[in-house]
PDB file of C-alpha atoms in Angstrom:
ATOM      1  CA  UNK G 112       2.212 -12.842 -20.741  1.00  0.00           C
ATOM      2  CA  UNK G 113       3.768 -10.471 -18.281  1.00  0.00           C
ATOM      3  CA  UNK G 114       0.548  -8.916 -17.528  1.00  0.00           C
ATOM      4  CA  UNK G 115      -0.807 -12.528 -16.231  1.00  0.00           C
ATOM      5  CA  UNK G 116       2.208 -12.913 -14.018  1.00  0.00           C
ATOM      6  CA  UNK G 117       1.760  -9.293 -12.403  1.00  0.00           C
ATOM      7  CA  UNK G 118      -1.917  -9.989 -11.891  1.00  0.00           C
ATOM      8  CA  UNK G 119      -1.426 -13.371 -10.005  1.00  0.00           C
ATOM      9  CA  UNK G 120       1.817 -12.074  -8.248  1.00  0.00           C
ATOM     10  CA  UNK G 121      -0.876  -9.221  -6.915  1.00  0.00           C
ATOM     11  CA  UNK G 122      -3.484 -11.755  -6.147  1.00  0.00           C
ATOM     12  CA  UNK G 123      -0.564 -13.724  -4.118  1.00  0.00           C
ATOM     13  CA  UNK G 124       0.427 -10.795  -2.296  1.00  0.00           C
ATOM     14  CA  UNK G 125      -3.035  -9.930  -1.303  1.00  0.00           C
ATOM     15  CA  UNK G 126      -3.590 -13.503   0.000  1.00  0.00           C
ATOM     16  CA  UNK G 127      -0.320 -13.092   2.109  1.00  0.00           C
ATOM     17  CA  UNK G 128      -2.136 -10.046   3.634  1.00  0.00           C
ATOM     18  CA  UNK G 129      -4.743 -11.680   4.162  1.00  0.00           C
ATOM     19  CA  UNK G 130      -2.915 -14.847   5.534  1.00  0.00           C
ATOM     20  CA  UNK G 131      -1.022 -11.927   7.880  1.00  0.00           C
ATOM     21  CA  UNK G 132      -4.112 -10.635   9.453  1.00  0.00           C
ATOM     22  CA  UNK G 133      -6.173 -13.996   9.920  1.00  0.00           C
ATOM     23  CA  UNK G 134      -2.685 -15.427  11.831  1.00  0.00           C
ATOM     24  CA  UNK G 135      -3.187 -12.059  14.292  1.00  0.00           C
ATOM     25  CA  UNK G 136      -6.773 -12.743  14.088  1.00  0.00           C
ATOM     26  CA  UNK G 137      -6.259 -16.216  16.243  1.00  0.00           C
ATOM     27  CA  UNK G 138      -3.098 -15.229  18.225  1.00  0.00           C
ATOM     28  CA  UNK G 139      -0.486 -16.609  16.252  1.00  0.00           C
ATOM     29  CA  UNK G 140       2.275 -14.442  16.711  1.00  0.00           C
ATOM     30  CA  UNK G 141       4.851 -17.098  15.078  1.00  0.00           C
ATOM     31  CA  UNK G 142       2.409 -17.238  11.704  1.00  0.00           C
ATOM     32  CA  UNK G 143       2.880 -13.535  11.378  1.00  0.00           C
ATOM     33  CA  UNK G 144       6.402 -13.315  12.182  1.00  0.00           C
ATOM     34  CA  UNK G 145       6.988 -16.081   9.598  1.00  0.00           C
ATOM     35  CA  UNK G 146       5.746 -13.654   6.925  1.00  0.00           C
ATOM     36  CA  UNK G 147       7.884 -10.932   7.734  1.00  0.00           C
ATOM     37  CA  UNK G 148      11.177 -10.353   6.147  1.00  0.00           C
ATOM     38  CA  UNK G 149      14.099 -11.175   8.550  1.00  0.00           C
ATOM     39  CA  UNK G 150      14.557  -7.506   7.795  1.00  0.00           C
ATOM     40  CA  UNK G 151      11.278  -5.723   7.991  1.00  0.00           C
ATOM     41  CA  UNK G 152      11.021  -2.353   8.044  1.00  0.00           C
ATOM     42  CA  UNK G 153       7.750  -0.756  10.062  1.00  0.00           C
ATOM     43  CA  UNK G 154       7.246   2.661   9.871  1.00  0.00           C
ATOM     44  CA  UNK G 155       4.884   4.000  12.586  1.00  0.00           C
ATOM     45  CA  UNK G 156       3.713   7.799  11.316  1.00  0.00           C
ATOM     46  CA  UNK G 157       3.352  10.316  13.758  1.00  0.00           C
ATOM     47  CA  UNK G 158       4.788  11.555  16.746  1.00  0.00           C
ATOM     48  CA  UNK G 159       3.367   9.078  19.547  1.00  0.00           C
ATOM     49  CA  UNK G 160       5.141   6.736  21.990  1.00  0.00           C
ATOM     50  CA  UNK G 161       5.024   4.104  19.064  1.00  0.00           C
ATOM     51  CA  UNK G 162       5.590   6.306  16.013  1.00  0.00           C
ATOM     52  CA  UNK G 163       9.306   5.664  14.442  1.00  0.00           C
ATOM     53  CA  UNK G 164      10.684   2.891  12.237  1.00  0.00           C
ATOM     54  CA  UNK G 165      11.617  -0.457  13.400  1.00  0.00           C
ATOM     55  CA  UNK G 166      14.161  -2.381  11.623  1.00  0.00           C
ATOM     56  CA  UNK G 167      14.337  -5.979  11.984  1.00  0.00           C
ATOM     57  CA  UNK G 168      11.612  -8.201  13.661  1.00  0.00           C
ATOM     58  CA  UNK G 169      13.696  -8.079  16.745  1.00  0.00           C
ATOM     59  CA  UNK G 170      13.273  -5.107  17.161  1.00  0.00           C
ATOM     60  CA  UNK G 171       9.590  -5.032  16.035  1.00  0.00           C
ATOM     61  CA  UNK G 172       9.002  -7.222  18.693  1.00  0.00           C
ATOM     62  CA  UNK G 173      11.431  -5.320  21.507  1.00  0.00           C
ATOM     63  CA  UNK G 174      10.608  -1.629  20.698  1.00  0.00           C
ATOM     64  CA  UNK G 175       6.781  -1.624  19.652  1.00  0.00           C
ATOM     65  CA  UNK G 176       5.025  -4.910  19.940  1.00  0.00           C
ATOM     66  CA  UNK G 177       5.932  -5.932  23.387  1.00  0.00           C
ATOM     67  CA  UNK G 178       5.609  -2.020  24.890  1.00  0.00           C
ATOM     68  CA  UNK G 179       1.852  -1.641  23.120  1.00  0.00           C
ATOM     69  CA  UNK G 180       0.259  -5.134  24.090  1.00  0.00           C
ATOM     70  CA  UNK G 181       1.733  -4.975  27.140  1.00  0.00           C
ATOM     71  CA  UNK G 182      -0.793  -2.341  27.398  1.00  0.00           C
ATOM     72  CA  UNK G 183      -4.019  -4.520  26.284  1.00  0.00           C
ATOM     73  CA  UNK G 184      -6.475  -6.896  27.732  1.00  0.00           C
ATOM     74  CA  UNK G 185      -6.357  -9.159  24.601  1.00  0.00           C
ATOM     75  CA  UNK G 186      -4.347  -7.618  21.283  1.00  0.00           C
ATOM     76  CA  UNK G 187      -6.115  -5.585  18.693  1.00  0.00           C
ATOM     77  CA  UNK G 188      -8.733  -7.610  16.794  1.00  0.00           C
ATOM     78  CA  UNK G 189      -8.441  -6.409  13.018  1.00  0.00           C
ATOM     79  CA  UNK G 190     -10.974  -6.253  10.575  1.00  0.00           C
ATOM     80  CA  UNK G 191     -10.102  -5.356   6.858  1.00  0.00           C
ATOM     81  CA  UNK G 192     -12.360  -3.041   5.218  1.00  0.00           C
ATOM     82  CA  UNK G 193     -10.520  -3.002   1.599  1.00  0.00           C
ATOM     83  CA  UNK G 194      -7.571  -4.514   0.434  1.00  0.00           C
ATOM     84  CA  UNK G 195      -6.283  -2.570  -2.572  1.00  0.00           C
ATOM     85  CA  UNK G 196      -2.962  -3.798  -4.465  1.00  0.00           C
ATOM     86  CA  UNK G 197      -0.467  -3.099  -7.432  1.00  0.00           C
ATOM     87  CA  UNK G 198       2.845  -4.768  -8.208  1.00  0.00           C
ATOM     88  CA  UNK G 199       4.609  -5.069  -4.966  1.00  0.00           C
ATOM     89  CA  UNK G 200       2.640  -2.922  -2.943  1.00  0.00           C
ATOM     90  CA  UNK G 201      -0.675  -3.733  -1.166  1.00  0.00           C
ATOM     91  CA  UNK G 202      -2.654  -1.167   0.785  1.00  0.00           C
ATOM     92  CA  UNK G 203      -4.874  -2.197   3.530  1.00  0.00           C
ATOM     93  CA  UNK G 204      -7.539  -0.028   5.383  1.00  0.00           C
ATOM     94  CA  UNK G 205      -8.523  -1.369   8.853  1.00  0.00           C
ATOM     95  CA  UNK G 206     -10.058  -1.125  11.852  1.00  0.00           C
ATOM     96  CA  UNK G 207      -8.879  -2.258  15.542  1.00  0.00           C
ATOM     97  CA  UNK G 208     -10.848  -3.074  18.452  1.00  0.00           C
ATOM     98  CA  UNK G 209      -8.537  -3.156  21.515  1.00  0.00           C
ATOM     99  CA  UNK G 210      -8.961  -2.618  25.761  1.00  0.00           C
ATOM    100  CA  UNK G 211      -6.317  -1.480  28.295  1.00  0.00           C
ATOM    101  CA  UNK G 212      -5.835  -3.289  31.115  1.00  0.00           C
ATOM    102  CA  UNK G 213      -7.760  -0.624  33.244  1.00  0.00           C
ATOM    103  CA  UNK G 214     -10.591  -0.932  30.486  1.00  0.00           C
ATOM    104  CA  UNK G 215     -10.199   2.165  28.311  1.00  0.00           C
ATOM    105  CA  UNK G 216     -11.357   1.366  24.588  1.00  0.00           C
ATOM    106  CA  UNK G 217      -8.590   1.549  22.017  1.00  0.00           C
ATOM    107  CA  UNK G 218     -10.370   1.363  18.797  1.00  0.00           C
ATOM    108  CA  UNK G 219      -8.413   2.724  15.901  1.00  0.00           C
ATOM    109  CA  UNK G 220      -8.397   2.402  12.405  1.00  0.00           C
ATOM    110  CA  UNK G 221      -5.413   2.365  10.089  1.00  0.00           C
ATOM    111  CA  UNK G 222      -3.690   2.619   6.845  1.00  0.00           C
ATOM    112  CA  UNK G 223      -1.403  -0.102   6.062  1.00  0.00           C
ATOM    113  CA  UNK G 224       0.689   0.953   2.731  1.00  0.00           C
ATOM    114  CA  UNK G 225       3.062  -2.897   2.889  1.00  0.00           C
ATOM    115  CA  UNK G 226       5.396  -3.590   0.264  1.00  0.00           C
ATOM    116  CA  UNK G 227       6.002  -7.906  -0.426  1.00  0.00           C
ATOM    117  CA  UNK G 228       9.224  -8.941  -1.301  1.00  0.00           C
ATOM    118  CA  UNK G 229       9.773 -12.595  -2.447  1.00  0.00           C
ATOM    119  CA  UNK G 230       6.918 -13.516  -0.915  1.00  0.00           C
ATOM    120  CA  UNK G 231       6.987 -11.445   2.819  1.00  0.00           C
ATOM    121  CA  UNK G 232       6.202  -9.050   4.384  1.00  0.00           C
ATOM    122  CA  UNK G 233       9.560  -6.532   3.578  1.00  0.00           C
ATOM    123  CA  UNK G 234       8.266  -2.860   4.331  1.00  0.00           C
ATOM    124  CA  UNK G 235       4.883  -1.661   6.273  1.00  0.00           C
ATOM    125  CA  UNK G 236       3.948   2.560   6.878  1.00  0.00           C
ATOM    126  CA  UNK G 237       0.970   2.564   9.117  1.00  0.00           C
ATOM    127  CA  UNK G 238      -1.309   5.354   9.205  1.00  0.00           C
ATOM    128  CA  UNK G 239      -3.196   5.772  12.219  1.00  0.00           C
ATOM    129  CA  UNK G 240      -5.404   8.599  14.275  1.00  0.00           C
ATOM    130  CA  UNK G 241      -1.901  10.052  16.519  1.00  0.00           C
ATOM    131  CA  UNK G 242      -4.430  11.769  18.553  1.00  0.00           C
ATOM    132  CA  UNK G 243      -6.158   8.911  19.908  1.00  0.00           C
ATOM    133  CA  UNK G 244      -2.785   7.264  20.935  1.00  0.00           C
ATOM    134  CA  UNK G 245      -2.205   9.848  22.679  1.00  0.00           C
ATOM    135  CA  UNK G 246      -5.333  10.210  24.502  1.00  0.00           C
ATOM    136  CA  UNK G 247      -5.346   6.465  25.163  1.00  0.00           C
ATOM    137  CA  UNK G 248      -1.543   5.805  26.364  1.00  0.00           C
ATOM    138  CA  UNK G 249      -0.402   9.316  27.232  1.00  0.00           C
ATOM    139  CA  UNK G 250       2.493  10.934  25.071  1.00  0.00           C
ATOM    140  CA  UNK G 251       6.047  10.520  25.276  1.00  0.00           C
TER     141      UNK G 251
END
């Protein structure tokens, strides 16, 4: 029945989630960029240094992921505090654990609202505490 597929198509799309963050978890930048759609879209909120959309994992990588860990000791280790998902879209609240290179703390937590497409990673809106990007890495 249709209801069967939806179910397991949500189950899959939660274990791609999952999949996403255990790949950061150990470094593997490739893993994660393999689950992204050639044309991602990540929507930063707010009105920091990183906040905009990104189109593209080029630019992903150019305009936001190469400027922020630039910044860090190590990354952001992630751990998932719920997972919630519906058709396409799953919703994933977070929390970071990060260190600038001078040894500031960046420990955030986030809202992840990421819509899958065909089996990637096509759309992500991140929610995140502006402030403390701010106070962390200085505004614009």
């Amino acid at each position: 029945s249709n209801s069967e597929n939806l179910s397991m198509s949500t189950a899959d799309n939660k274990q791609l989630i999952l999949n996403f963050y255990a790949a950061g978890a150990r470094g593997d930048m490739d893993a994660c960029f393999d689950m992204l759609s050639d044309d991602v879209t990540w929507t930063n909120i707010g009105n920091t240094r990183f906040s905009g959309s990104y189109k593209g994992k080029q630019a992903l990588l150019e305009q936001l992921l190469g400027p922020l860990f630039g910044q860090l000791k190590a990354g952001i280790a992630s751990e998932i505090e719920r997972l919630t998902a519906e058709g396409d879209i799953v919703v994933a609240q977070t929390s970071g654990t990060a260190e600038t290179h001078d040894g500031t703390p960046y420990n955030n937590t986030y809202c992840q609202v990421i819509r899958v497409h065909e089996g990637k990673i096509a759309e992500v809106k991140e929610y995140f505490d502006t402030a403390l990007v701010d106070a962390v890495f200085g505004s614009e």
